[in-house]
mmCIF file of C-alpha atoms (C1' of nucleotides) in Angstrom:
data_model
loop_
_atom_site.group_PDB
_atom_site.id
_atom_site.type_symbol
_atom_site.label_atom_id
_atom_site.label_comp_id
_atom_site.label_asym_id
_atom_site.label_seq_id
_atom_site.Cartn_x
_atom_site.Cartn_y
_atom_site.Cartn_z
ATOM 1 C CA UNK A 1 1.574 1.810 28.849
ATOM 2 C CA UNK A 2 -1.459 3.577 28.222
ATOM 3 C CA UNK A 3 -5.189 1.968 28.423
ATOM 4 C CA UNK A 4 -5.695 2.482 25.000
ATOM 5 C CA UNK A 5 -2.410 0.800 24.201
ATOM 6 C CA UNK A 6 -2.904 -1.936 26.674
ATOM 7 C CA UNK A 7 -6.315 -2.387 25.058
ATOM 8 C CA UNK A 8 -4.950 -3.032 21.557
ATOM 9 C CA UNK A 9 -2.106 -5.098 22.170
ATOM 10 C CA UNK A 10 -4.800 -7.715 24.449
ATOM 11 C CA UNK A 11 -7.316 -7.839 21.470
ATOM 12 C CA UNK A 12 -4.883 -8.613 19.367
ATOM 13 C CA UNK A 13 -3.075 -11.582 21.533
ATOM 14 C CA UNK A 14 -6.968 -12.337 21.891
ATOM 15 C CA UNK A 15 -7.399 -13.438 18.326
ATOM 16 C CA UNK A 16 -5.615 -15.325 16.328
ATOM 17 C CA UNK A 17 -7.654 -13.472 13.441
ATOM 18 C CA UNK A 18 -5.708 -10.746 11.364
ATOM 19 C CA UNK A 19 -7.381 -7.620 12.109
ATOM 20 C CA UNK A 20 -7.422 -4.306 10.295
ATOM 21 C CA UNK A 21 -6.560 -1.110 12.358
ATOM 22 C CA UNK A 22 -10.341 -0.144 11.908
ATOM 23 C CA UNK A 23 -11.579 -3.210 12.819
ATOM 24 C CA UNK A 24 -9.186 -2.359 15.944
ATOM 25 C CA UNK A 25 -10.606 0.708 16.180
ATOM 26 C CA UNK A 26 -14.582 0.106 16.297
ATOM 27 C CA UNK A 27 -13.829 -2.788 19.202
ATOM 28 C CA UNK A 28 -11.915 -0.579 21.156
ATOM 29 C CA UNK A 29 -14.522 2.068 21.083
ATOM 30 C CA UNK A 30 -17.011 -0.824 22.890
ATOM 31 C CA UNK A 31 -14.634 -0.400 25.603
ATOM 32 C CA UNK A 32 -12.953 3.355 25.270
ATOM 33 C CA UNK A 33 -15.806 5.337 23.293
ATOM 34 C CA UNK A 34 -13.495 8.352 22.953
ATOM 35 C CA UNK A 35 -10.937 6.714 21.233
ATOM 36 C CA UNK A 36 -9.401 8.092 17.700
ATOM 37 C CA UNK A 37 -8.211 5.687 15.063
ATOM 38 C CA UNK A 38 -4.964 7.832 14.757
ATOM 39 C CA UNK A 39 -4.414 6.436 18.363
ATOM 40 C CA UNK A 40 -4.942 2.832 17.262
ATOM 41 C CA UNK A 41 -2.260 3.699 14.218
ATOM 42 C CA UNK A 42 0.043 5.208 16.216
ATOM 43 C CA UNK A 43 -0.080 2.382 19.096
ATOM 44 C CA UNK A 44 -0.233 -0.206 16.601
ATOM 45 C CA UNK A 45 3.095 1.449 15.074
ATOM 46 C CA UNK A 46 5.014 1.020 18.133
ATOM 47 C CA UNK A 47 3.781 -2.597 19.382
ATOM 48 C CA UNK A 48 5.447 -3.252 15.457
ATOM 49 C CA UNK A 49 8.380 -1.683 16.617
ATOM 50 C CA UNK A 50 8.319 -3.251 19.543
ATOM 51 C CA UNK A 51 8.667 -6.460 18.077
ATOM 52 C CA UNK A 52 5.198 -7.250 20.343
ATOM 53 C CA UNK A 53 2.807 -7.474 17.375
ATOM 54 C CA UNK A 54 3.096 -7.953 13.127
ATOM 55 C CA UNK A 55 2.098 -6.225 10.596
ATOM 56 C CA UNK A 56 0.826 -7.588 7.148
ATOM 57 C CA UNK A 57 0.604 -5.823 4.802
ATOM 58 C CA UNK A 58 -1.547 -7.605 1.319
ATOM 59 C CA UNK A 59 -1.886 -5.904 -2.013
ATOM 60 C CA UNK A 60 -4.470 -4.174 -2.515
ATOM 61 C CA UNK A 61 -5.888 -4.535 1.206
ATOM 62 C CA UNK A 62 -5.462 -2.492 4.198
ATOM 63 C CA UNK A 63 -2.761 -3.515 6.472
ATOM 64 C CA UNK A 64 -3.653 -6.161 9.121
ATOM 65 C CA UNK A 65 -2.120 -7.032 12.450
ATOM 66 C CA UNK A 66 -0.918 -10.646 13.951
ATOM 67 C CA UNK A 67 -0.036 -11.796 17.253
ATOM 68 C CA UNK A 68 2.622 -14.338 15.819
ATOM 69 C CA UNK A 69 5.739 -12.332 15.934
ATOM 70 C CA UNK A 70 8.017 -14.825 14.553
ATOM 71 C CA UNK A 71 8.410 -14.905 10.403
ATOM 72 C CA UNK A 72 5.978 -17.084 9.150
ATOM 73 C CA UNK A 73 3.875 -17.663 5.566
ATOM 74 C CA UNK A 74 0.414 -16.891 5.661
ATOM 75 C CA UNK A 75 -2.544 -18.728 3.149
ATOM 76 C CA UNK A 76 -4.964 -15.946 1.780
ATOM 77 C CA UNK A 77 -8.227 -17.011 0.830
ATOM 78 C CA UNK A 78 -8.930 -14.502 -2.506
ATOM 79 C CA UNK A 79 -12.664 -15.688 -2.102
ATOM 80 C CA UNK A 80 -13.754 -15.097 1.551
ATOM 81 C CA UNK A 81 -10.538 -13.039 2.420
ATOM 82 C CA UNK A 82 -9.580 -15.612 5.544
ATOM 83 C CA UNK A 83 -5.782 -15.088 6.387
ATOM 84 C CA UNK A 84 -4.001 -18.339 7.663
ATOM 85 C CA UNK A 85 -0.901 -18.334 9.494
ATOM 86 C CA UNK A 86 1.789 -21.054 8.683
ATOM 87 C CA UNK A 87 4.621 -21.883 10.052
ATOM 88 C CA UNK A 88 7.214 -24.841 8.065
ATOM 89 C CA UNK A 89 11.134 -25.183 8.876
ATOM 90 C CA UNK A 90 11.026 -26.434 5.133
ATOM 91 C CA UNK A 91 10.334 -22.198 4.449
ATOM 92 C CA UNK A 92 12.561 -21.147 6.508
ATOM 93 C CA UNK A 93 15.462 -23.321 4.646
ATOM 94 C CA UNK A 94 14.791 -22.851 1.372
ATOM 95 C CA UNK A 95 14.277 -18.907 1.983
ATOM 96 C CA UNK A 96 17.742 -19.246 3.681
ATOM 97 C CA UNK A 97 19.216 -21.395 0.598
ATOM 98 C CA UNK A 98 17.720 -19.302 -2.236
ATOM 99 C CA UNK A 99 19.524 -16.129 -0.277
ATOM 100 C CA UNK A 100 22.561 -17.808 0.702
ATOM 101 C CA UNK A 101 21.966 -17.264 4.052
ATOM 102 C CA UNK A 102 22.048 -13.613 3.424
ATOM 103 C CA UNK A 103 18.119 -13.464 4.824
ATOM 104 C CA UNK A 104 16.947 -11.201 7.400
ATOM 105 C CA UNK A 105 13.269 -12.148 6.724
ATOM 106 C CA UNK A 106 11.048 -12.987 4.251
ATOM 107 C CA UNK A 107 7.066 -11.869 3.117
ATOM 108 C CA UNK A 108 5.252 -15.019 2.015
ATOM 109 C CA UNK A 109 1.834 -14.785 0.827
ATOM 110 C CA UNK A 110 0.063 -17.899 -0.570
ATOM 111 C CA UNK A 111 -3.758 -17.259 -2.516
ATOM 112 C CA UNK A 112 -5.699 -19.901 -2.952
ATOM 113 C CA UNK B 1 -2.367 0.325 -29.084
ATOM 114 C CA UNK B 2 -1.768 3.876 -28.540
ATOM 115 C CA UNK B 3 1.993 5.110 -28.818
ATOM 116 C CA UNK B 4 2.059 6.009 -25.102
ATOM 117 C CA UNK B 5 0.804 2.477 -24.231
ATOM 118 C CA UNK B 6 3.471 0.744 -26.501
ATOM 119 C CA UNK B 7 6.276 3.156 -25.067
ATOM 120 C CA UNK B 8 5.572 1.966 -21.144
ATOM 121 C CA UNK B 9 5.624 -1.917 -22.484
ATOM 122 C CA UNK B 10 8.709 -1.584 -24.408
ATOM 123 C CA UNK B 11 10.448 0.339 -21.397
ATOM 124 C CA UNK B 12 9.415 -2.244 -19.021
ATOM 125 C CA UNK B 13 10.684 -5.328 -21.354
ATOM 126 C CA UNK B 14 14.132 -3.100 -22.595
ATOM 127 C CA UNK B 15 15.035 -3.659 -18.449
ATOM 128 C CA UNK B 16 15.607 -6.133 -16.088
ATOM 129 C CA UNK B 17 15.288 -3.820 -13.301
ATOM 130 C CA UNK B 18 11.846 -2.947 -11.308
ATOM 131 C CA UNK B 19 10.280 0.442 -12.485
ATOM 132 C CA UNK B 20 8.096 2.597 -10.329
ATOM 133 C CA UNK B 21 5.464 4.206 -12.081
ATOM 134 C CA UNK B 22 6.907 7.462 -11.526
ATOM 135 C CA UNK B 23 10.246 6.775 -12.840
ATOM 136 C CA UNK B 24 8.449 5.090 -16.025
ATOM 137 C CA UNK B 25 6.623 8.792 -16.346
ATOM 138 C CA UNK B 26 10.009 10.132 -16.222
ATOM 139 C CA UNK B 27 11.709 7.773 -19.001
ATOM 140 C CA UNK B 28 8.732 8.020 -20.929
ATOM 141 C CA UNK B 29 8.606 11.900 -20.613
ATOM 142 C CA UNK B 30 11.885 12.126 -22.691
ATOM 143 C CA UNK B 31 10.076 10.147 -25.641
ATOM 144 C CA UNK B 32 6.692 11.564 -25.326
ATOM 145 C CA UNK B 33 6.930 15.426 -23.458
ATOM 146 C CA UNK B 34 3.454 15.451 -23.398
ATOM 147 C CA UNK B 35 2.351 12.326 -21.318
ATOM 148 C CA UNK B 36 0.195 12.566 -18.055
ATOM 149 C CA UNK B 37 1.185 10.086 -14.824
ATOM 150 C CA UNK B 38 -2.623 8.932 -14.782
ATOM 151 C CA UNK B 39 -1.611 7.502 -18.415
ATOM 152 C CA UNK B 40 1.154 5.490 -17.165
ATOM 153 C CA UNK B 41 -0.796 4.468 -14.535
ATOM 154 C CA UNK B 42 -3.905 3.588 -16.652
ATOM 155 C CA UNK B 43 -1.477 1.615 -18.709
ATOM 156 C CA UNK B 44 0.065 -0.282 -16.402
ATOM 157 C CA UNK B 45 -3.034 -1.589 -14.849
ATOM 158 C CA UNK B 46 -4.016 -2.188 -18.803
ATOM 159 C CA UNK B 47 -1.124 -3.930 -19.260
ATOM 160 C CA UNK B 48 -1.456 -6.469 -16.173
ATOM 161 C CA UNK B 49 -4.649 -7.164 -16.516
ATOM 162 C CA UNK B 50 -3.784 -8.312 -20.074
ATOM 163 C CA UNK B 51 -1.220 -10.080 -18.255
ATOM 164 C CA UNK B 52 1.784 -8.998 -20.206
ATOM 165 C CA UNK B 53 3.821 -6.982 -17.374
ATOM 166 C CA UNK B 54 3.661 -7.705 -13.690
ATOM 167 C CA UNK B 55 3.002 -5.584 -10.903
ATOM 168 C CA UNK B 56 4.764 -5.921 -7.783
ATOM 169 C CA UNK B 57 4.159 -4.417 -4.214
ATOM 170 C CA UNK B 58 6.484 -4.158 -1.130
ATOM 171 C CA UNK B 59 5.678 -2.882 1.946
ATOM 172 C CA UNK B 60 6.280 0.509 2.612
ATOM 173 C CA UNK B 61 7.577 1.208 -1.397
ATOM 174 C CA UNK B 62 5.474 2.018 -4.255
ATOM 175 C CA UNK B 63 4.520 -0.891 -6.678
ATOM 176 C CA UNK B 64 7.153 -1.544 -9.057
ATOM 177 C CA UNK B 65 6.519 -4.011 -12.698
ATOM 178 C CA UNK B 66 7.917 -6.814 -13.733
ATOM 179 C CA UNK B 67 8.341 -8.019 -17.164
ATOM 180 C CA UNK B 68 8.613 -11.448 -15.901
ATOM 181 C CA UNK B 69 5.260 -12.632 -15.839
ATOM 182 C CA UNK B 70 5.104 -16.506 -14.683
ATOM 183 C CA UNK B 71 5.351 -16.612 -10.825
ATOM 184 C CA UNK B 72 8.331 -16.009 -9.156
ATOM 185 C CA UNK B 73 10.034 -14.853 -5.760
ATOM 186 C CA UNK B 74 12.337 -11.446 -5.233
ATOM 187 C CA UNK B 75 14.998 -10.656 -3.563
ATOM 188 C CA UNK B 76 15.055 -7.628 -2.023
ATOM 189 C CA UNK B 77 18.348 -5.235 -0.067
ATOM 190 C CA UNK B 78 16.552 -3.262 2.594
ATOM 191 C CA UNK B 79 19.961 -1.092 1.995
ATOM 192 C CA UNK B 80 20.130 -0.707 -1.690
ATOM 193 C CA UNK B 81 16.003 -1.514 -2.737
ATOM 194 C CA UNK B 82 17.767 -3.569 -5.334
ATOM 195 C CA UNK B 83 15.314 -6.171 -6.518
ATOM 196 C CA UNK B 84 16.681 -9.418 -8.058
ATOM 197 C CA UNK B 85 14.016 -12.190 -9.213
ATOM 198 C CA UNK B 86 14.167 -15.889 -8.132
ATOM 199 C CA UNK B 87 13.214 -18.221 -10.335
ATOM 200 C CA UNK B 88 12.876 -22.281 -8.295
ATOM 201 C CA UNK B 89 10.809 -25.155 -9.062
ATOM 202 C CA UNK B 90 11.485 -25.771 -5.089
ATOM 203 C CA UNK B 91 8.957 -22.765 -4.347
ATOM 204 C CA UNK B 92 6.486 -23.951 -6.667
ATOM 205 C CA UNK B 93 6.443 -27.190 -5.151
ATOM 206 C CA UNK B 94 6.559 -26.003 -1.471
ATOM 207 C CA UNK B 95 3.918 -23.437 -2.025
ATOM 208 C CA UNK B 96 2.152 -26.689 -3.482
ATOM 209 C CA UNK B 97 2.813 -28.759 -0.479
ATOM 210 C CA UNK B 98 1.741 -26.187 1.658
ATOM 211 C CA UNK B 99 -1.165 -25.026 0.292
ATOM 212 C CA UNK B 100 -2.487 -28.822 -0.314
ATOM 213 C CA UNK B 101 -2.504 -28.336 -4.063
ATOM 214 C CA UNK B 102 -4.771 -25.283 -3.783
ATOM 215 C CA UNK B 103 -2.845 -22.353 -4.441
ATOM 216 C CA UNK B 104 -3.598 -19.909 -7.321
ATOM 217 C CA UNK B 105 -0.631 -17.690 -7.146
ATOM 218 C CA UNK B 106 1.873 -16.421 -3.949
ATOM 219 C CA UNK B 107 3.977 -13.678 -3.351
ATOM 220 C CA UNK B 108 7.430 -14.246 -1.883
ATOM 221 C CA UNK B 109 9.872 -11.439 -0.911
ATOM 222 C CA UNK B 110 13.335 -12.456 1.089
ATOM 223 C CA UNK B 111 14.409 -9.452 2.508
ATOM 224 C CA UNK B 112 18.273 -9.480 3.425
ATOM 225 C "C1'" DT C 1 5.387 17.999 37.563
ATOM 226 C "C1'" DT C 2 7.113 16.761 33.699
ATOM 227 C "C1'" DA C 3 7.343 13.618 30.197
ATOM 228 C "C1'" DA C 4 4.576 10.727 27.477
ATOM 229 C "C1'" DC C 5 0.110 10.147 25.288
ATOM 230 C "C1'" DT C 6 -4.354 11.564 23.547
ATOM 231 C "C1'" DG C 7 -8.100 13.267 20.132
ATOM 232 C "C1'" DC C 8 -8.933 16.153 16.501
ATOM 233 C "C1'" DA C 9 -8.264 18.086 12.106
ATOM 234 C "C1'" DA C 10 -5.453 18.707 8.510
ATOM 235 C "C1'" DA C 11 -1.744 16.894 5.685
ATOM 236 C "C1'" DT C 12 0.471 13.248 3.159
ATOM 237 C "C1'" DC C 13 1.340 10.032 -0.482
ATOM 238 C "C1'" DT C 14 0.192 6.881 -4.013
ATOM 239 C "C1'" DT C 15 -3.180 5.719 -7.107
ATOM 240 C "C1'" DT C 16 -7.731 6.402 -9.374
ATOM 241 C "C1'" DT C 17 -11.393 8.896 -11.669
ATOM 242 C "C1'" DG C 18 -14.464 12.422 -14.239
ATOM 243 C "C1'" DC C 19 -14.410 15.054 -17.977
ATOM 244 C "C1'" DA C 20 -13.607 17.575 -22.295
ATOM 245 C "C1'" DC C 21 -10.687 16.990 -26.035
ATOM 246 C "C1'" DA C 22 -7.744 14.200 -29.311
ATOM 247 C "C1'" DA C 23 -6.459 10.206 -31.782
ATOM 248 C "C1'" DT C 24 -7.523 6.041 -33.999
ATOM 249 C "C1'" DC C 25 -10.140 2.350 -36.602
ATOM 250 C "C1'" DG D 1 -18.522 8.710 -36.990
ATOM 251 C "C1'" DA D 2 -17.935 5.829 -33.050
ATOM 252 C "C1'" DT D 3 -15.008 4.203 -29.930
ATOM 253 C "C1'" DT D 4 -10.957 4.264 -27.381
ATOM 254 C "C1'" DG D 5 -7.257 6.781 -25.230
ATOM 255 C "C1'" DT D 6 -5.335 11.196 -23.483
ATOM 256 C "C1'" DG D 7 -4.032 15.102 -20.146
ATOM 257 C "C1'" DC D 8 -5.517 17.707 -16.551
ATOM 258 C "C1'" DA D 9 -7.312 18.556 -12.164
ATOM 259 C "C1'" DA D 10 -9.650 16.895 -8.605
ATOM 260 C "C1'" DA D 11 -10.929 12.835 -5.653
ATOM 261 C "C1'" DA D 12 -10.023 8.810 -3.222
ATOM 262 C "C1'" DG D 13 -8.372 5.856 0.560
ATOM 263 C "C1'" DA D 14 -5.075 4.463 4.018
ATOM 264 C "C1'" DT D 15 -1.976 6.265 7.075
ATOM 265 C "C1'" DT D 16 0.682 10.019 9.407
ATOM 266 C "C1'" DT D 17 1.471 14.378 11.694
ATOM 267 C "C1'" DG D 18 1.070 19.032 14.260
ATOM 268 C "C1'" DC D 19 -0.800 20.761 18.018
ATOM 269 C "C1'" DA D 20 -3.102 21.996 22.238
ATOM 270 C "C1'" DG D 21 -5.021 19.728 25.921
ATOM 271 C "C1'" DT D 22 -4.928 15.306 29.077
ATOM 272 C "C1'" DT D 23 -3.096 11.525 31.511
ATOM 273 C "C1'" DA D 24 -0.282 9.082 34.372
ATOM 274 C "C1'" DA D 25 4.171 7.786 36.672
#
DNA sequence: TTAACTGCAAATCTTTTGCACAATC
DNA sequence: GATTGTGCAAAAGATTTGCAGTTAA
């Protein structure tokens, strides 16, 4: 695992904020000044595939990346933007009812 | 409302099925020869704003509408892309319960 | 030392925009 | 005749990729 990998994946375990790759990639730079935001993509793209980070991605926003791996609903203030992660076994049965069970996993995106 | 714009609304209502904008360009092209992908694009956002057509965007897909424009979930085969729409007054009230009364709108897609 | 990873610049893809012309009220 | 809408080409913005050089096991 590279710094700059190692880097990304601990600010993002760091926070439970949802931050965008740029956001990513101006901290990073306090730390590793030379870094390129195609590295933060690219690293950010495997820790998804990984199954070690989450990405969200919300219309008309850039994507942004969560340290909760398992599925969960988030709660999107339009206003201010704040992301809130929620978690509710009362989601996870109805998604599983309204699919028959056939659900792999589910987006859920609440604005308020 | 100009031919063009009346051509992309009727499409969208003749169909259950999700359009891209690109395959409306197409089906419209046959109809109209002449027509530009900025129009159908320019109408679409028209027509959402005036809230007649929905617009909906999955991750990794371009956005697709929606003739259906009250607030509902989709189901979604990561195979196939086929989108079906959910309609449950158990969502609304979840997303109410959830959301403490609060919520504006949500976006639900059950991926299987 | 060799395989994996980087930074840079250029490419990509979807969607939007500026503009001169055309259609509509 | 003024406003609104069009088609084209070019721009925009987020993300990805090719490549030559660098890092690290």
């Amino acid at each position: 695992m590279s710094k700059q990998k190692r880097e990304i994946f601990n600010l993002i375990n760091s926070t439970c904020d949802h931050f965008t790759a740029e956001k990513i990639f101006f901290e990073i730079k306090k730390v590793i000044p030379s870094i390129s935001l195609s590295t933060v993509y690219r690293n950010l793209n495997v820790l998804v595939q990984e199954n070690k980070i989450k990405c969200l991605k919300i219309s008309d926003s850039k994507s942004v990346y969560d340290r909760n791996v398992i599925n969960h609903a988030h709660l999107i203030s339009d206003k201010s933007g704040e992301i809130t992660d929620i978690f509710s076994d009362k989601i996870n049965s109805l998604i599983n009812e309204l699919s028959d069970g056939k659900a792999n996993s589910f987006d859920l995106i609440i604005h308020y």
